Amino acid sequence: RRQEAARQRRRRWMLVGGAVGGIAVLALVTALVFANLYWQAKTQRQRAEQHRQQAEGLIEFMLFDLRDSLQKVGRLDLLEQPAQGALRYFSELPETEMTPAALRQRGVALNNIGDVFQAKGNLSQALAAYQASLAIAERLARQDPANAGWQRDLPVSHDNIGTVRQAQGDLLGALAAYQAALAIRQRLAQQDPANAQWQTDLAKSHANIGVVRLAQGDLAGALAA
């Protein structure tokens, strides 16, 4: 009886040990599977991040360097396809991945396509693009009022809108846009009077207002501006 009882105890311990071992193996396999899935996902995210950075680096070149080069040779029309491609890229980018830098690039792309439309004489589409760019500039400026670059984007968009309004014969609308740009530039120039760029931008706003005043027949206002 004692031997039988001992054998039964050994069998119970073997069963318990086998069960524990099976659970341990299952846990290990599960951990390995999850670890593999985690590293795969991390690798994919890293690759996706690398691809995104490469894409936005190319877009940065198209929006600034390429634009300046094409404008110098009078072929701004060649910017249309790159700008449209950049806008498609940003339209397909998930909102969670729309960083402030990417959002600013989208605003610049809208300005660029607006320039193309304006050069082609399509003023209504140019105006819509400039207004969409202005909305982005206002959003970024609210997010970080201390960011001078984002603040400077605001009057640029106002100027673009003013240029289209003036071309459309809407002198009051053009004047309002130029005055909005002037107010922002005056604030920036007061914050940093030694900044030559702010002073240059300020002079540009006064000149724009002077041109509109002259078109309105307001010679005294034009002269003052």
CSV table of C-alpha atoms in Angstrom, one decimal:
chain,number,residue,atom,x,y,z
A,1,ARG,CA,0.0,0.0,0.0
A,2,ARG,CA,2.8,2.3,0.9
A,3,GLN,CA,4.5,1.6,-2.5
A,4,GLU,CA,1.2,2.2,-4.4
A,5,ALA,CA,0.7,5.5,-2.6
A,6,ALA,CA,4.2,6.6,-3.4
A,7,ARG,CA,3.7,5.7,-7.1
A,8,GLN,CA,0.4,7.7,-7.2
A,9,ARG,CA,2.1,10.7,-5.6
A,10,ARG,CA,4.9,10.5,-8.3
A,11,ARG,CA,2.3,10.3,-11.1
A,12,ARG,CA,0.5,13.4,-9.7
A,13,TRP,CA,3.7,15.3,-9.5
A,14,MET,CA,4.6,14.2,-13.0
A,15,LEU,CA,1.2,15.4,-14.3
A,16,VAL,CA,1.6,18.7,-12.5
A,17,GLY,CA,5.1,19.1,-13.7
A,18,GLY,CA,4.1,18.3,-17.3
A,19,ALA,CA,1.2,20.8,-17.1
A,20,VAL,CA,3.5,23.5,-15.7
A,21,GLY,CA,6.1,22.7,-18.4
A,22,GLY,CA,3.5,22.9,-21.1
A,23,ILE,CA,2.3,26.3,-19.9
A,24,ALA,CA,5.9,27.5,-19.7
A,25,VAL,CA,6.5,26.4,-23.2
A,26,LEU,CA,3.3,28.0,-24.4
A,27,ALA,CA,4.2,31.2,-22.6
A,28,LEU,CA,7.6,31.2,-24.2
A,29,VAL,CA,6.3,30.6,-27.7
A,30,THR,CA,3.7,33.3,-27.2
A,31,ALA,CA,6.4,35.7,-26.0
A,32,LEU,CA,8.5,34.9,-29.0
A,33,VAL,CA,5.6,35.4,-31.4
A,34,PHE,CA,4.7,38.8,-29.8
A,35,ALA,CA,8.4,39.8,-29.8
A,36,ASN,CA,8.7,38.9,-33.5
A,37,LEU,CA,5.5,40.8,-34.3
A,38,TYR,CA,6.7,43.8,-32.3
A,39,TRP,CA,10.1,43.9,-34.1
A,40,GLN,CA,8.4,43.5,-37.4
A,41,ALA,CA,6.0,46.4,-36.6
A,42,LYS,CA,8.9,48.5,-35.3
A,43,THR,CA,11.0,47.8,-38.4
A,44,GLN,CA,8.0,48.7,-40.7
A,45,ARG,CA,7.5,51.9,-38.7
A,46,GLN,CA,11.2,52.8,-39.0
A,47,ARG,CA,11.1,52.1,-42.7
A,48,ALA,CA,7.9,54.1,-43.1
A,49,GLU,CA,9.5,57.0,-41.1
A,50,GLN,CA,12.6,56.8,-43.3
A,51,HIS,CA,10.4,56.9,-46.5
A,52,ARG,CA,8.3,59.8,-45.1
A,53,GLN,CA,11.5,61.8,-44.3
A,54,GLN,CA,12.8,61.1,-47.8
A,55,ALA,CA,9.5,62.1,-49.4
A,56,GLU,CA,9.2,65.3,-47.4
A,57,GLY,CA,12.9,66.2,-48.1
A,58,LEU,CA,12.1,65.9,-51.8
A,59,ILE,CA,9.0,68.0,-51.3
A,60,GLU,CA,11.0,70.6,-49.4
A,61,PHE,CA,13.4,70.9,-52.4
A,62,MET,CA,10.4,71.2,-54.9
A,63,LEU,CA,8.6,73.8,-52.8
A,64,PHE,CA,11.6,76.1,-52.3
A,65,ASP,CA,14.7,75.5,-54.4
A,66,LEU,CA,12.9,74.3,-57.5
A,67,ARG,CA,10.3,77.1,-57.3
A,68,ASP,CA,13.0,79.8,-57.1
A,69,SER,CA,14.9,78.3,-60.0
A,70,LEU,CA,11.9,78.1,-62.2
A,71,GLN,CA,10.8,81.6,-61.3
A,72,LYS,CA,14.2,83.0,-62.3
A,73,VAL,CA,13.9,81.5,-65.8
A,74,GLY,CA,10.2,82.4,-66.2
A,75,ARG,CA,9.0,78.8,-66.2
A,76,LEU,CA,6.8,78.8,-63.1
A,77,ASP,CA,4.3,76.7,-65.1
A,78,LEU,CA,6.6,73.7,-64.7
A,79,LEU,CA,6.0,73.8,-61.0
A,80,GLU,CA,2.3,72.7,-61.4
A,81,GLN,CA,2.9,69.0,-61.5
A,82,PRO,CA,5.4,68.9,-58.5
A,83,ALA,CA,3.1,71.1,-56.4
A,84,GLN,CA,0.0,69.0,-57.3
A,85,GLY,CA,2.0,65.9,-56.3
A,86,ALA,CA,3.0,67.4,-53.0
A,87,LEU,CA,-0.7,68.2,-52.3
A,88,ARG,CA,-1.7,64.7,-53.1
A,89,TYR,CA,0.9,63.3,-50.8
A,90,PHE,CA,-0.3,65.5,-47.9
A,91,SER,CA,-4.0,64.7,-48.6
A,92,GLU,CA,-3.2,61.0,-48.2
A,93,LEU,CA,-1.1,61.5,-45.0
A,94,PRO,CA,-3.0,60.4,-41.8
A,95,GLU,CA,-3.9,63.3,-39.6
A,96,THR,CA,-1.9,61.7,-36.8
A,97,GLU,CA,1.3,62.0,-38.9
A,98,MET,CA,0.6,65.6,-40.0
A,99,THR,CA,3.4,67.3,-38.1
A,100,PRO,CA,3.6,71.1,-37.9
A,101,ALA,CA,6.5,70.9,-40.4
A,102,ALA,CA,4.4,68.8,-42.8
A,103,LEU,CA,1.5,71.2,-42.3
A,104,ARG,CA,3.7,74.1,-43.2
A,105,GLN,CA,4.9,72.3,-46.3
A,106,ARG,CA,1.3,71.8,-47.4
A,107,GLY,CA,0.7,75.5,-47.0
A,108,VAL,CA,3.7,76.4,-49.1
A,109,ALA,CA,2.5,73.9,-51.7
A,110,LEU,CA,-0.8,75.7,-51.8
A,111,ASN,CA,1.0,79.0,-52.3
A,112,ASN,CA,3.0,77.5,-55.1
A,113,ILE,CA,0.1,76.1,-56.9
A,114,GLY,CA,-1.6,79.5,-56.4
A,115,ASP,CA,1.3,81.2,-58.1
A,116,VAL,CA,1.0,78.8,-61.0
A,117,PHE,CA,-2.8,79.4,-61.4
A,118,GLN,CA,-2.2,83.2,-61.2
A,119,ALA,CA,0.5,83.0,-63.9
A,120,LYS,CA,-1.9,81.1,-66.1
A,121,GLY,CA,-4.6,83.8,-65.5
A,122,ASN,CA,-6.8,81.4,-63.4
A,123,LEU,CA,-7.5,84.0,-60.7
A,124,SER,CA,-10.4,82.2,-59.0
A,125,GLN,CA,-8.4,79.0,-58.4
A,126,ALA,CA,-5.3,81.0,-57.4
A,127,LEU,CA,-7.5,82.8,-54.8
A,128,ALA,CA,-8.8,79.6,-53.4
A,129,ALA,CA,-5.3,78.1,-53.1
A,130,TYR,CA,-4.0,81.3,-51.3
A,131,GLN,CA,-7.0,81.3,-48.9
A,132,ALA,CA,-6.4,77.6,-48.0
A,133,SER,CA,-2.7,78.4,-47.4
A,134,LEU,CA,-3.7,81.4,-45.2
A,135,ALA,CA,-5.9,79.1,-43.1
A,136,ILE,CA,-2.9,76.8,-42.5
A,137,ALA,CA,-0.7,79.7,-41.7
A,138,GLU,CA,-3.2,81.0,-39.2
A,139,ARG,CA,-3.5,77.6,-37.5
A,140,LEU,CA,0.3,77.3,-37.1
A,141,ALA,CA,0.6,80.9,-35.9
A,142,ARG,CA,-1.9,80.1,-33.1
A,143,GLN,CA,-0.1,77.0,-32.1
A,144,ASP,CA,3.2,78.8,-31.6
A,145,PRO,CA,3.0,82.6,-31.5
A,146,ALA,CA,6.8,82.7,-30.8
A,147,ASN,CA,7.7,81.0,-34.1
A,148,ALA,CA,8.8,83.9,-36.2
A,149,GLY,CA,8.9,81.8,-39.4
A,150,TRP,CA,5.3,80.8,-39.0
A,151,GLN,CA,4.3,84.4,-38.2
A,152,ARG,CA,6.0,85.6,-41.4
A,153,ASP,CA,4.0,83.1,-43.5
A,154,LEU,CA,0.8,85.0,-42.5
A,155,PRO,CA,1.5,88.3,-44.3
A,156,VAL,CA,2.9,86.4,-47.3
A,157,SER,CA,-0.5,84.7,-47.7
A,158,HIS,CA,-2.3,88.0,-47.2
A,159,ASP,CA,-0.1,89.6,-49.9
A,160,ASN,CA,-0.9,86.8,-52.3
A,161,ILE,CA,-4.6,87.3,-51.7
A,162,GLY,CA,-4.2,91.0,-52.2
A,163,THR,CA,-2.5,90.5,-55.5
A,164,VAL,CA,-5.3,88.4,-56.8
A,165,ARG,CA,-8.0,90.8,-55.5
A,166,GLN,CA,-6.2,93.6,-57.3
A,167,ALA,CA,-6.0,91.7,-60.5
A,168,GLN,CA,-9.7,91.0,-60.3
A,169,GLY,CA,-10.4,94.7,-59.9
A,170,ASP,CA,-11.5,94.4,-56.3
A,171,LEU,CA,-9.4,97.3,-54.9
A,172,LEU,CA,-11.2,97.3,-51.5
A,173,GLY,CA,-10.5,93.6,-51.0
A,174,ALA,CA,-6.9,94.1,-52.1
A,175,LEU,CA,-6.5,97.0,-49.7
A,176,ALA,CA,-7.9,95.0,-46.8
A,177,ALA,CA,-5.5,92.1,-47.5
A,178,TYR,CA,-2.5,94.4,-47.8
A,179,GLN,CA,-3.4,96.2,-44.6
A,180,ALA,CA,-3.8,92.8,-42.7
A,181,ALA,CA,-0.2,92.0,-43.9
A,182,LEU,CA,1.0,95.4,-42.8
A,183,ALA,CA,-0.4,95.0,-39.3
A,184,ILE,CA,1.4,91.7,-38.8
A,185,ARG,CA,4.7,93.1,-40.2
A,186,GLN,CA,4.5,96.1,-38.0
A,187,ARG,CA,4.2,93.9,-34.9
A,188,LEU,CA,7.1,91.7,-36.0
A,189,ALA,CA,9.3,94.8,-36.7
A,190,GLN,CA,8.5,96.3,-33.3
A,191,GLN,CA,9.5,93.0,-31.6
A,192,ASP,CA,12.9,93.0,-33.4
A,193,PRO,CA,13.8,96.4,-34.8
A,194,ALA,CA,17.3,95.3,-35.8
A,195,ASN,CA,15.9,92.5,-38.1
A,196,ALA,CA,16.6,93.7,-41.6
A,197,GLN,CA,14.1,91.2,-43.1
A,198,TRP,CA,11.3,92.5,-41.0
A,199,GLN,CA,12.1,96.1,-42.2
A,200,THR,CA,12.2,95.0,-45.8
A,201,ASP,CA,8.8,93.2,-45.5
A,202,LEU,CA,7.4,96.3,-43.8
A,203,ALA,CA,8.4,98.5,-46.7
A,204,LYS,CA,6.9,96.0,-49.2
A,205,SER,CA,3.5,96.3,-47.4
A,206,HIS,CA,3.6,100.1,-47.5
A,207,ALA,CA,4.4,99.9,-51.3
A,208,ASN,CA,1.5,97.5,-51.9
A,209,ILE,CA,-0.9,99.8,-50.2
A,210,GLY,CA,0.5,102.7,-52.1
A,211,VAL,CA,-0.2,101.0,-55.4
A,212,VAL,CA,-3.8,100.3,-54.5
A,213,ARG,CA,-4.3,103.9,-53.2
A,214,LEU,CA,-3.0,105.2,-56.5
A,215,ALA,CA,-5.4,102.9,-58.4
A,216,GLN,CA,-8.2,104.3,-56.3
A,217,GLY,CA,-7.2,107.9,-57.2
A,218,ASP,CA,-6.1,108.6,-53.6
A,219,LEU,CA,-2.9,110.5,-54.4
A,220,ALA,CA,-2.3,111.7,-50.9
A,221,GLY,CA,-2.8,108.2,-49.4
A,222,ALA,CA,-0.5,106.7,-52.1
A,223,LEU,CA,2.2,109.3,-51.4
A,224,ALA,CA,1.9,108.7,-47.6
A,225,ALA,CA,2.3,104.9,-48.1
